[in-house]
Coordinates of N, CA, C and O in Angstrom, one line a residue:
X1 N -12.9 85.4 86.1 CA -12.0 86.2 85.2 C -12.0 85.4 83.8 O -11.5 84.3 83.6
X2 N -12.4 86.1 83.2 CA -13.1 85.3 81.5 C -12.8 85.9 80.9 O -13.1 87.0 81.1
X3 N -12.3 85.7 79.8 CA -12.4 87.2 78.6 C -13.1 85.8 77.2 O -13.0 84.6 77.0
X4 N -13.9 87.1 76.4 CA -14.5 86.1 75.4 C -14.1 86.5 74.2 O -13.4 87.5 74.3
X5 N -14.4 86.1 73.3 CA -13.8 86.1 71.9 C -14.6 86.0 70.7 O -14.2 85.0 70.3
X6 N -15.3 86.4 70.2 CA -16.3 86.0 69.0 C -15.6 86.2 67.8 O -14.6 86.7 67.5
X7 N -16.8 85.4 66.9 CA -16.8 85.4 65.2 C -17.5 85.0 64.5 O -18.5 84.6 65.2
X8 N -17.6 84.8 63.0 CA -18.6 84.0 62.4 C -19.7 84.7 61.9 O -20.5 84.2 61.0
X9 N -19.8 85.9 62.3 CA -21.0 87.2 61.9 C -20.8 87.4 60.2 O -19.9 86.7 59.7
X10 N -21.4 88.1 59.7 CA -21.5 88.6 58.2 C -23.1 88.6 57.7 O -24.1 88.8 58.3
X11 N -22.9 88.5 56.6 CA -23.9 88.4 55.5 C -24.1 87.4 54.8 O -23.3 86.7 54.1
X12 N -25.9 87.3 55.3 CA -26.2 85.8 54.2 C -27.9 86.0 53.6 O -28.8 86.8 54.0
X13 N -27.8 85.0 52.4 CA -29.5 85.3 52.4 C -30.3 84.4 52.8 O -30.1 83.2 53.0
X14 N -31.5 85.1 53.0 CA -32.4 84.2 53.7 C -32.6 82.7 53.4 O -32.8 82.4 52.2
X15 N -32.6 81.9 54.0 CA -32.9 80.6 53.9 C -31.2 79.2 54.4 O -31.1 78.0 54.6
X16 N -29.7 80.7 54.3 CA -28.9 80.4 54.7 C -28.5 79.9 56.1 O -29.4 79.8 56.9
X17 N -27.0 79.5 56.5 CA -27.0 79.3 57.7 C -25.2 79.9 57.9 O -24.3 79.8 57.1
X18 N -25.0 80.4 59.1 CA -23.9 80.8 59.9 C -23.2 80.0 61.0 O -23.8 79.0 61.5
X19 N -22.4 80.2 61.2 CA -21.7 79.5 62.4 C -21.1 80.4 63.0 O -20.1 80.9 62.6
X20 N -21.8 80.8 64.5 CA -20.7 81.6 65.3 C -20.0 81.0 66.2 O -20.5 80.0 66.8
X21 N -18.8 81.4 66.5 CA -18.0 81.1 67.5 C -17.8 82.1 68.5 O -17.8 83.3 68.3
X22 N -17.4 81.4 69.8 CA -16.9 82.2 71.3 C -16.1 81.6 71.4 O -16.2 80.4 71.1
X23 N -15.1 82.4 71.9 CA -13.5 81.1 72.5 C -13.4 82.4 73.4 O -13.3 83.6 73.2
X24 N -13.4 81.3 75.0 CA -12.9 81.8 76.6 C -11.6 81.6 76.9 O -11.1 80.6 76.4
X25 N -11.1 82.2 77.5 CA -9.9 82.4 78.0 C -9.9 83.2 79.2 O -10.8 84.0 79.5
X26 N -8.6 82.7 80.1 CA -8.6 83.5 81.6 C -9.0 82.2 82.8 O -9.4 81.0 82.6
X27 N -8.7 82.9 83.8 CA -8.6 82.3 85.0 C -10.7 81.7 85.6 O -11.6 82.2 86.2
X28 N -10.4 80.4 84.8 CA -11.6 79.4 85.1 C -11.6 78.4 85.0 O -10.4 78.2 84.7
X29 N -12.3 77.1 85.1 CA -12.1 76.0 84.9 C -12.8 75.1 83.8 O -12.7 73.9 83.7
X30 N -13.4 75.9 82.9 CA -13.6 75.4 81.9 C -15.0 76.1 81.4 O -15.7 76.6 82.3
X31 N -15.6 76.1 79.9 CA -16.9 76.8 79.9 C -18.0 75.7 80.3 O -19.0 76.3 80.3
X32 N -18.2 74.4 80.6 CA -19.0 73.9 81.2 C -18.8 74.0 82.9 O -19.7 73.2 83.4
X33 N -18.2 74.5 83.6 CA -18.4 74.9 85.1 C -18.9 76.1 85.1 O -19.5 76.2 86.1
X34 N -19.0 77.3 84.2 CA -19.7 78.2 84.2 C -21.1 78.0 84.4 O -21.7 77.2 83.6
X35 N -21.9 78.8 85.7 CA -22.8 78.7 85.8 C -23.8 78.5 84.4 O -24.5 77.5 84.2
X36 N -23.7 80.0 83.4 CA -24.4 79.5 82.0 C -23.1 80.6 81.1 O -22.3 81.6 81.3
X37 N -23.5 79.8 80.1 CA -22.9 80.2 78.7 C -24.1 80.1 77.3 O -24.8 79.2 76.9
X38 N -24.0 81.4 76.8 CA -24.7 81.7 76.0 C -24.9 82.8 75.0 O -24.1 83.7 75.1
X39 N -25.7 82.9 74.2 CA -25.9 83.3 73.2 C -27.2 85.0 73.7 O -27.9 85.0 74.8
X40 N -27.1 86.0 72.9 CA -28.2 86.8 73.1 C -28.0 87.9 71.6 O -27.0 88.0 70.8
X41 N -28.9 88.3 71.6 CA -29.0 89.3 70.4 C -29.6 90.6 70.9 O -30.3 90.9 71.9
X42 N -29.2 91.5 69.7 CA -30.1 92.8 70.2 C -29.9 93.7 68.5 O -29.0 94.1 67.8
X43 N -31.9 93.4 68.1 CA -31.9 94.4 67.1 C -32.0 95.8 67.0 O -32.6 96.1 68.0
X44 N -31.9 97.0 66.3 CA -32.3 98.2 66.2 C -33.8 98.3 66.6 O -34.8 97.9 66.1
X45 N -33.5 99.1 67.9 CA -34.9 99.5 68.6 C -35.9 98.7 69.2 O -37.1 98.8 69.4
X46 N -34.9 97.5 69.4 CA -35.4 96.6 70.7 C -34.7 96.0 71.5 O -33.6 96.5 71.6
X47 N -35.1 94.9 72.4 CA -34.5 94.6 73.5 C -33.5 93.5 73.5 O -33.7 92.5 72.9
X48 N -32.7 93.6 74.1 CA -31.7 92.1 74.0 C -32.6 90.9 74.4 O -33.4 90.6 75.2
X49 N -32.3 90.6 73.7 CA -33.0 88.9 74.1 C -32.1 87.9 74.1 O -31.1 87.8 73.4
X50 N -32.7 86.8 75.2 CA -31.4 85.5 75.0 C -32.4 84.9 73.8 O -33.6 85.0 73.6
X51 N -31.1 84.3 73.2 CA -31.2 83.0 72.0 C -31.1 81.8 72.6 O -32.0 81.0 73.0
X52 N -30.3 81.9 72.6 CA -30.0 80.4 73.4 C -28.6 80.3 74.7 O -27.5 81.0 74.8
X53 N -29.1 79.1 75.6 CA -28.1 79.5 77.0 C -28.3 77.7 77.1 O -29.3 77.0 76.7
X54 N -26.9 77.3 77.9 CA -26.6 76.5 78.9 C -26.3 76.6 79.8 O -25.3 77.4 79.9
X55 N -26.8 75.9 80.9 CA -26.9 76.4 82.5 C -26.3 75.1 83.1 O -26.8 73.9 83.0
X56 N -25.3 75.4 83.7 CA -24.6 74.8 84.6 C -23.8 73.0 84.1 O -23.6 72.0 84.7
X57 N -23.5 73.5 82.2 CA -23.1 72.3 81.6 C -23.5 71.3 80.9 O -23.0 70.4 80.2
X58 N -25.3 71.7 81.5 CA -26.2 70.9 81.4 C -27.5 70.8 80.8 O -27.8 69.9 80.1
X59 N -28.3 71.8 81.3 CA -29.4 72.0 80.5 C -29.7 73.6 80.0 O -29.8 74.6 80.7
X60 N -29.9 73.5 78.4 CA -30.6 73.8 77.4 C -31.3 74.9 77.1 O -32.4 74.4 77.2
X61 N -31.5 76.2 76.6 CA -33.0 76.5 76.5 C -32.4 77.3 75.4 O -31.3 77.6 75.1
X62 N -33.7 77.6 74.6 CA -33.6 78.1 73.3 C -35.0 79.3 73.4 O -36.1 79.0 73.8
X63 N -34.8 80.6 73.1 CA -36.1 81.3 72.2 C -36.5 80.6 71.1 O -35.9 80.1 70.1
X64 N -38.3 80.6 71.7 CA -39.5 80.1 70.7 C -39.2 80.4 69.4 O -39.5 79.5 68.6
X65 N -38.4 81.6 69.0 CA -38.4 82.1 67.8 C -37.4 81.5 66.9 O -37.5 81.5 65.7
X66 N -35.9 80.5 68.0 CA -35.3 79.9 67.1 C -35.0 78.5 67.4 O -33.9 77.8 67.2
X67 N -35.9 78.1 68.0 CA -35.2 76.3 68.7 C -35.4 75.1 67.8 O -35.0 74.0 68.1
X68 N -36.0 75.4 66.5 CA -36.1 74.9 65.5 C -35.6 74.7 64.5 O -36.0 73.9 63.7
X69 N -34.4 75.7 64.5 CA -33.3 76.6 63.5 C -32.2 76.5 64.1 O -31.6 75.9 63.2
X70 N -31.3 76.7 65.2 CA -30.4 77.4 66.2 C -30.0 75.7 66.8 O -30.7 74.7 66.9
X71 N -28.6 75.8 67.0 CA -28.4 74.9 68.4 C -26.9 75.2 68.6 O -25.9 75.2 67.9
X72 N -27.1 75.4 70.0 CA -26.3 75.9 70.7 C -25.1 74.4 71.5 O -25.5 73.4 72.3
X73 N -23.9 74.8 71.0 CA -23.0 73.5 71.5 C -21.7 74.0 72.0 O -21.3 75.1 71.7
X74 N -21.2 73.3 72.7 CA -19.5 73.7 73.2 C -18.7 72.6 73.2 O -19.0 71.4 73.1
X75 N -17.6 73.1 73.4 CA -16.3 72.0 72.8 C -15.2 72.4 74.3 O -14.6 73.4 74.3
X76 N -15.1 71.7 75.1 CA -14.5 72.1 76.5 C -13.1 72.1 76.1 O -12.3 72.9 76.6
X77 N -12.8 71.2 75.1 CA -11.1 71.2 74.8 C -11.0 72.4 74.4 O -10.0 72.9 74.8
X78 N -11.5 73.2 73.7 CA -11.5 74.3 73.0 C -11.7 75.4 74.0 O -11.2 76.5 73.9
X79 N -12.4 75.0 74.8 CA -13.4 76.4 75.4 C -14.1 77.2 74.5 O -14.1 78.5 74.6
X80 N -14.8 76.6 73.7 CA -15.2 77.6 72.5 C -17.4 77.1 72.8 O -18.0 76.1 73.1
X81 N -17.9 78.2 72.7 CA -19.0 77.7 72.7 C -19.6 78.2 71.2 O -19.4 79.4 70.8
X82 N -20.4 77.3 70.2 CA -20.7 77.7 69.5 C -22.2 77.9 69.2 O -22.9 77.1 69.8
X83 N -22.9 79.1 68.3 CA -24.3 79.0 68.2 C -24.3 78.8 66.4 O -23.7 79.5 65.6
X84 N -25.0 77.5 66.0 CA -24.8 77.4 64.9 C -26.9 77.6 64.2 O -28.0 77.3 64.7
X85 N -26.6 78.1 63.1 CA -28.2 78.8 63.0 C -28.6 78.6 61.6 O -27.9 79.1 60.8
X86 N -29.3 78.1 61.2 CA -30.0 77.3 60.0 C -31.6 78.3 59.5 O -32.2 78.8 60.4
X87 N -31.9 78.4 58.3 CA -32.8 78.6 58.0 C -32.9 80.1 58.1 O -34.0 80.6 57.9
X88 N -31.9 80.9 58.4 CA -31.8 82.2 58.7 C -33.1 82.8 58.1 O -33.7 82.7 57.1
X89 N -33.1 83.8 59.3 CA -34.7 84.5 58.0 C -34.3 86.4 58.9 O -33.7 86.7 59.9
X90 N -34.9 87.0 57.8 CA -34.5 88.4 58.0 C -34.3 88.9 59.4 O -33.2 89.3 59.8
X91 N -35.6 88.9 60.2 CA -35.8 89.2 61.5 C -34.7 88.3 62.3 O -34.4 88.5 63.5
X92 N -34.2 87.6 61.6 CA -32.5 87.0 62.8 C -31.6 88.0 63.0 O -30.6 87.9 63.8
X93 N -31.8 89.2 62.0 CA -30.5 90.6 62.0 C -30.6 91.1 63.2 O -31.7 91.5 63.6
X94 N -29.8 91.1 63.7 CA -29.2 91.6 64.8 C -27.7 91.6 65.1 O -27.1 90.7 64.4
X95 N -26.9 92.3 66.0 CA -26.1 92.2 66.8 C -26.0 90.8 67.5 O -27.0 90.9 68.2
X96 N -25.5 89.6 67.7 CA -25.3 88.8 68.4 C -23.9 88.7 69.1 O -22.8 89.0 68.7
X97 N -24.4 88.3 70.4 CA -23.7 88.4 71.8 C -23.5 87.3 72.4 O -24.5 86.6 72.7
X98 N -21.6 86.8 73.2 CA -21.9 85.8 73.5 C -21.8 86.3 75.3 O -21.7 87.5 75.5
X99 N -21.9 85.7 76.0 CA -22.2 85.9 77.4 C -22.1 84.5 78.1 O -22.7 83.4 77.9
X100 N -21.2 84.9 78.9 CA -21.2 83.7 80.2 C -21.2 84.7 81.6 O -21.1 85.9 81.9
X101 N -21.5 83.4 82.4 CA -21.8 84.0 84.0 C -21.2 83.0 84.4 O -21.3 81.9 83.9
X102 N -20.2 83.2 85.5 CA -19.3 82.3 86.5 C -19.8 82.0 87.7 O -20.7 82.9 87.8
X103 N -19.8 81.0 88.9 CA -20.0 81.2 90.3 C -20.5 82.4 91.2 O -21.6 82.6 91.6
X104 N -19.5 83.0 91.3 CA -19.3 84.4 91.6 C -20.9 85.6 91.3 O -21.5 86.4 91.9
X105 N -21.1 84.8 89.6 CA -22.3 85.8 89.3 C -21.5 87.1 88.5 O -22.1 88.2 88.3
X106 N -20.6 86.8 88.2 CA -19.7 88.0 87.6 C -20.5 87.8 86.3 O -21.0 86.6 86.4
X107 N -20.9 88.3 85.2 CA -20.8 88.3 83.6 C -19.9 88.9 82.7 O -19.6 90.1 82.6
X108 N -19.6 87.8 82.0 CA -18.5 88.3 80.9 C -19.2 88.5 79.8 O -20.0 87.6 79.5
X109 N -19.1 89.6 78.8 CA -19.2 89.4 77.4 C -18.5 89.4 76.3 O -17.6 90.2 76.4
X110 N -18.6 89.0 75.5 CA -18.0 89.5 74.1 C -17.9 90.7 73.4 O -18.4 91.7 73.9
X111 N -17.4 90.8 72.6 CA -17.8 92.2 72.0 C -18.7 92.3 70.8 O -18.9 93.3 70.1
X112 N -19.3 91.3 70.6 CA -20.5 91.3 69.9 C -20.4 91.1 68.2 O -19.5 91.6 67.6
X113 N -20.9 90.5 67.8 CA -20.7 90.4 65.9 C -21.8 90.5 65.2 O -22.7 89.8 65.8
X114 N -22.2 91.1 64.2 CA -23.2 91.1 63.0 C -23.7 90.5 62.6 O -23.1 90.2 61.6
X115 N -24.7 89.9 62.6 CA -25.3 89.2 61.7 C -26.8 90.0 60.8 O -27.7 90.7 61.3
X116 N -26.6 89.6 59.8 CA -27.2 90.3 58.7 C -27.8 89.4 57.8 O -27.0 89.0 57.0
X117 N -28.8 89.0 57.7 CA -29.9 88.1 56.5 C -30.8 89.1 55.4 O -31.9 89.7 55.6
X118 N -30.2 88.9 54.5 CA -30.7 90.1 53.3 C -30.8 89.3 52.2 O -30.1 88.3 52.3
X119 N -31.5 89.5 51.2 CA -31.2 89.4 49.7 C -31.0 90.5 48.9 O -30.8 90.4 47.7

């Protein structure tokens, strides 16, 4: 039982950087006992894809497309997991989504936020 929270979406120009936030709430034991917590996107007229995810508190993974830009961190006092994204470049527009999965295998999501890289 999770409920998520997002922010941090808007407009920037390329070469900028964003900071999103998720903040969890609800009956769990913290966002590192979640099985994973993570990040996903989905642009016009393609498929969601994960960004980046932590699995089980512990390890890591990033899309090829941003693991050199992107890093994905969380703050347990907070329960907040954040995806922070450098070097933005146009093709990062999308919808971004945060997502966790509990024990159970339940998935919670967010309601999703904007992000937009234009000049």
């Amino acid at each position: 039982q999770v409920q998520l929270v997002e922010s941090g979406g808007g407009l920037v120009q390329p070469g900028g950087s964003l900071r999103l936030s998720c903040v969890a709430s609800g009956r769990f034991l913290g966002i590192f006992s979640l099985d994973t917590m993570g990040w996903y996107r989905q642009a016009p007229g393609k498929q969601r894809e994960l960004v980046a995810l932590i699995s089980s508190g512990i390890s890591i993974k990033y899309a090829e497309s941003v693991k050199d830009r992107f890093i994905i961190s969380g703050d347990s006092a907070k329960n907040t997991v954040y995806l922070q994204m450098n070097s933005l470049k146009p093709e990062d527009t999308a919808v971004y989504y945060c997502k966790g999965r509990d024990r159970r295998n339940n998935d919670y999501w967010g309601q999703g936020t904007q992000v937009t890289v234009s000049s």
